XYZ file of C-alpha atoms in Angstrom:
310
model
C 43.797 3.606 84.917
C 41.521 1.024 86.516
C 43.061 -1.671 88.741
C 40.655 -4.421 87.634
C 38.623 -5.218 84.551
C 35.961 -7.658 83.414
C 36.723 -9.708 80.338
C 33.535 -10.764 78.598
C 34.108 -13.889 76.515
C 32.153 -13.614 73.264
C 33.541 -16.632 71.413
C 30.491 -18.890 71.841
C 28.450 -16.245 70.035
C 30.573 -13.872 67.969
C 33.201 -16.497 67.312
C 30.957 -19.367 66.323
C 28.566 -17.319 64.184
C 31.452 -16.748 61.782
C 32.478 -20.405 61.553
C 30.848 -22.542 58.856
C 30.814 -25.692 60.992
C 28.240 -26.017 63.772
C 29.910 -26.780 67.086
C 28.110 -29.621 68.920
C 26.059 -28.495 71.904
C 28.070 -30.702 74.269
C 31.294 -29.037 73.147
C 29.815 -25.572 73.678
C 28.841 -26.536 77.201
C 32.311 -27.934 77.898
C 33.873 -24.722 76.570
C 31.693 -22.463 78.706
C 32.196 -24.598 81.814
C 35.973 -24.654 81.386
C 36.182 -20.890 80.934
C 33.972 -20.264 83.957
C 36.209 -22.554 86.002
C 39.225 -20.570 84.768
C 37.680 -17.457 86.313
C 35.899 -15.855 83.364
C 32.904 -14.198 85.010
C 30.900 -13.128 81.959
C 30.261 -15.130 78.778
C 28.100 -14.280 75.781
C 26.832 -17.790 75.203
C 24.759 -17.324 72.046
C 22.203 -15.241 70.213
C 18.452 -15.542 69.846
C 18.316 -15.210 66.071
C 16.278 -17.420 63.737
C 18.123 -20.725 63.167
C 17.495 -20.313 59.446
C 19.837 -17.316 59.500
C 22.465 -18.655 61.889
C 22.157 -22.413 62.430
C 25.237 -22.171 64.685
C 22.992 -20.479 67.274
C 20.010 -22.850 67.097
C 20.718 -24.323 70.555
C 21.082 -20.996 72.403
C 18.117 -21.652 74.693
C 19.643 -24.943 75.813
C 23.052 -23.319 76.249
C 21.611 -20.504 78.390
C 19.829 -23.005 80.623
C 23.084 -24.899 81.150
C 25.207 -21.779 81.684
C 22.778 -20.578 84.356
C 23.754 -23.604 86.470
C 27.400 -22.484 86.635
C 28.116 -20.565 89.850
C 29.262 -16.961 89.594
C 28.754 -16.685 85.844
C 26.895 -13.785 84.234
C 25.132 -15.252 81.211
C 24.842 -12.925 78.224
C 23.015 -13.311 74.915
C 22.748 -11.171 71.826
C 19.274 -10.284 70.587
C 18.386 -8.875 67.147
C 14.893 -7.605 67.942
C 11.898 -7.680 70.319
C 11.099 -11.310 69.554
C 14.667 -12.256 70.402
C 14.385 -10.289 73.646
C 11.243 -12.188 74.589
C 13.078 -15.483 74.075
C 16.119 -14.281 76.006
C 14.037 -13.142 78.967
C 12.118 -16.424 78.982
C 15.440 -18.290 79.003
C 16.597 -16.290 82.022
C 19.666 -14.433 80.716
C 21.427 -12.069 83.110
C 22.285 -9.607 80.377
C 21.270 -9.064 76.777
C 22.709 -6.832 74.112
C 21.290 -5.615 70.839
C 23.556 -4.429 68.019
C 22.642 -0.944 66.830
C 24.731 -0.152 63.790
C 25.938 3.431 63.495
C 26.162 2.831 59.743
C 22.598 2.865 58.487
C 23.579 0.815 55.444
C 25.042 -1.878 57.687
C 21.962 -1.744 59.935
C 19.665 -2.457 57.009
C 21.956 -5.242 55.802
C 22.329 -6.766 59.277
C 18.836 -6.481 60.802
C 16.755 -4.943 57.983
C 16.006 -1.759 59.928
C 17.005 1.869 59.464
C 17.926 4.044 62.450
C 14.392 5.242 63.374
C 13.108 1.668 63.211
C 15.989 0.451 65.387
C 15.329 3.116 68.021
C 11.650 2.121 68.103
C 12.698 -1.534 68.526
C 15.113 -0.610 71.327
C 12.377 1.309 73.158
C 9.969 -1.623 72.849
C 12.592 -3.941 74.353
C 13.391 -1.494 77.151
C 9.673 -1.294 77.965
C 9.498 -5.101 78.000
C 12.421 -5.274 80.434
C 10.837 -2.633 82.681
C 7.610 -4.647 82.744
C 9.331 -7.715 84.214
C 9.071 -8.384 87.957
C 11.804 -6.789 90.022
C 14.762 -9.138 90.267
C 13.940 -10.720 86.907
C 14.963 -7.854 84.653
C 18.044 -8.591 82.571
C 20.607 -5.843 82.135
C 19.864 -4.391 78.700
C 22.765 -2.893 76.771
C 22.981 -1.490 73.265
C 26.153 -2.225 71.343
C 26.926 0.705 69.047
C 28.296 -1.392 66.201
C 30.396 -0.074 63.303
C 31.049 2.925 65.564
C 34.581 3.381 64.231
C 33.890 2.774 60.558
C 32.003 0.526 58.162
C 33.181 -1.778 55.394
C 30.152 -0.698 53.358
C 29.893 3.055 54.037
C 33.448 3.806 55.088
C 33.950 6.481 57.801
C 31.105 7.016 60.271
C 30.533 10.474 61.733
C 31.543 10.617 65.395
C 28.838 13.217 66.002
C 26.313 10.759 64.588
C 27.527 8.068 66.983
C 27.126 10.473 69.901
C 23.631 11.467 68.774
C 22.495 7.855 68.386
C 24.048 6.876 71.727
C 22.050 9.624 73.389
C 18.890 8.486 71.578
C 19.437 4.889 72.707
C 19.771 5.972 76.322
C 16.611 8.061 75.991
C 14.834 4.918 74.763
C 15.432 3.330 78.163
C 18.528 1.124 77.955
C 20.861 0.627 80.912
C 24.048 1.535 79.037
C 25.753 1.480 75.662
C 28.989 -0.119 74.513
C 31.233 0.852 71.613
C 31.904 -1.841 69.006
C 34.678 -1.811 66.424
C 32.773 -4.308 64.295
C 35.006 -3.873 61.285
C 38.438 -3.474 62.866
C 38.812 0.159 61.761
C 39.611 1.745 65.140
C 42.934 3.235 66.182
C 43.964 4.344 69.704
C 43.514 8.075 69.068
C 40.025 7.427 67.706
C 39.135 5.248 70.709
C 40.249 7.987 73.091
C 38.300 10.645 71.229
C 35.158 8.560 70.852
C 35.003 7.358 74.454
C 35.405 10.913 75.722
C 32.727 12.235 73.385
C 30.185 9.529 74.219
C 30.786 9.793 77.960
C 30.374 13.540 77.673
C 26.943 13.075 76.127
C 25.462 10.196 78.171
C 27.513 10.198 81.394
C 30.722 8.440 82.365
C 28.888 5.581 84.073
C 26.836 4.664 80.993
C 29.750 3.588 78.778
C 31.840 0.812 80.298
C 32.397 -1.700 77.483
C 34.510 -1.873 74.341
C 34.153 -4.601 71.716
C 37.360 -4.465 69.689
C 38.716 -6.426 66.747
C 42.321 -7.104 65.849
C 41.755 -7.042 62.090
C 44.658 -4.670 61.481
C 46.737 -5.538 64.536
C 45.570 -2.660 66.742
C 43.315 -4.572 69.135
C 45.502 -4.468 72.249
C 46.671 -0.926 71.499
C 43.018 0.095 71.431
C 42.494 -1.678 74.759
C 45.224 0.495 76.250
C 43.445 3.610 74.996
C 40.200 2.377 76.517
C 41.839 1.609 79.848
C 43.216 5.131 80.031
C 39.668 6.459 79.609
C 38.221 4.305 82.393
C 36.696 1.470 80.360
C 36.226 -1.527 82.668
C 34.846 -4.291 80.408
C 36.431 -5.642 77.243
C 34.963 -8.254 74.925
C 37.347 -10.919 73.637
C 37.166 -14.295 71.929
C 39.156 -17.395 72.780
C 41.589 -18.120 69.968
C 40.512 -14.925 68.217
C 37.488 -16.611 66.653
C 34.943 -14.355 65.087
C 33.924 -11.453 62.955
C 30.695 -10.153 61.472
C 29.183 -12.207 58.635
C 27.379 -9.062 57.415
C 30.503 -6.867 57.316
C 32.856 -8.184 54.612
C 36.469 -8.440 55.712
C 35.722 -7.823 59.388
C 37.719 -10.658 60.868
C 39.547 -11.010 64.106
C 38.194 -10.526 67.604
C 40.787 -9.736 70.256
C 42.340 -12.990 71.497
C 41.176 -13.606 75.068
C 44.435 -15.314 76.027
C 46.591 -12.406 74.806
C 44.358 -9.847 76.504
C 44.482 -11.665 79.845
C 48.258 -12.010 79.608
C 48.752 -8.305 78.908
C 46.472 -7.159 81.710
C 47.815 -9.578 84.309
C 51.419 -8.701 83.361
C 50.517 -5.054 83.934
C 49.094 -5.803 87.361
C 45.496 -5.255 86.301
C 43.263 -7.844 87.950
C 41.083 -10.002 85.688
C 40.250 -12.815 88.107
C 41.289 -15.318 85.414
C 43.762 -18.172 85.832
C 45.817 -17.964 82.655
C 47.145 -21.523 82.830
C 43.600 -22.883 82.997
C 42.442 -20.531 80.259
C 45.126 -21.700 77.836
C 43.930 -25.280 78.200
C 40.422 -24.368 77.053
C 41.710 -24.076 73.476
C 41.936 -27.865 73.363
C 38.139 -28.104 73.543
C 37.706 -25.789 70.553
C 40.451 -27.453 68.530
C 38.846 -30.859 69.010
C 35.320 -29.656 68.246
C 36.322 -27.563 65.212
C 39.166 -29.476 63.540
C 41.026 -27.382 61.010
C 39.580 -24.071 62.219
C 42.416 -21.520 62.640
C 43.022 -20.391 66.213
C 45.065 -17.273 66.838
C 47.083 -15.812 69.678
C 50.720 -15.055 70.450
C 50.560 -16.120 74.095
C 49.288 -19.649 73.345
C 51.964 -20.094 70.678
C 54.880 -18.711 72.704
C 53.813 -19.882 76.154
C 54.161 -17.918 79.363
C 57.542 -16.355 80.113
C 59.760 -18.171 82.598
C 58.806 -17.065 86.091
C 55.726 -15.209 84.865
C 53.640 -13.742 87.624
C 51.191 -10.900 87.720
C 53.100 -7.660 88.160
C 52.498 -5.497 91.199
C 49.779 -2.946 90.554
């Protein structure tokens, strides 16, 4: 099991896209700054989607520009297509990710493209990245969404996920990540899927899991991922988030609970948990009445808590 992991905060994108209210730009900046100062080294700050579809993301360009001024922070954005990639590159993101749904029905619902069309789009984006001057090429990752099941189609073939992961790599991406968009995954499935995908594309090309806690298995699935060498886990402060195009898919892993578990186990995250817990105040003030989740924030840290010896 790895001795250190990267926690990628996805709340400013995945969390806020599922909230009806639009968080003010100033509050987003305060949130991102506070998390960076708490030691979070990677934050997905927004998505370059048309504001008509997700008005919550209309200020992503401004947010990226601000986040780029924060020292030591890798700035990530989600992109839906080539046009979004062009905007993300122009904004100067360090990393961009495109969701590639393993459920073709969900893909059509989410981005209006079937699998062949998505692979063509991914290749066009990879070619665009390769055409950028050296040192200005963002890390381009494909998130294999609905990889563990779909609220529209139901079960998704694991062989199909492996085949599409291989096709995405062949299109020129840097790596793929596995996304439990709908909260269907269980630990045995995570173990099986990670092994199968790594066996097809190489162990160094799958490093990230995006897990939901919809049915209470989020942290258990993290443990399965850790055992298979996964080194980056997406999480959302206060558990904000879900997919607006996957009915019932609520509940990102709570960043605070994930950090507590890892630090208690002696796995280094680089995050100051006391500082992280205070960031919730920014969200609560900016989104009054919005439910925030997490056992660690509610219970507090145990008396004498310190990171366990590795």
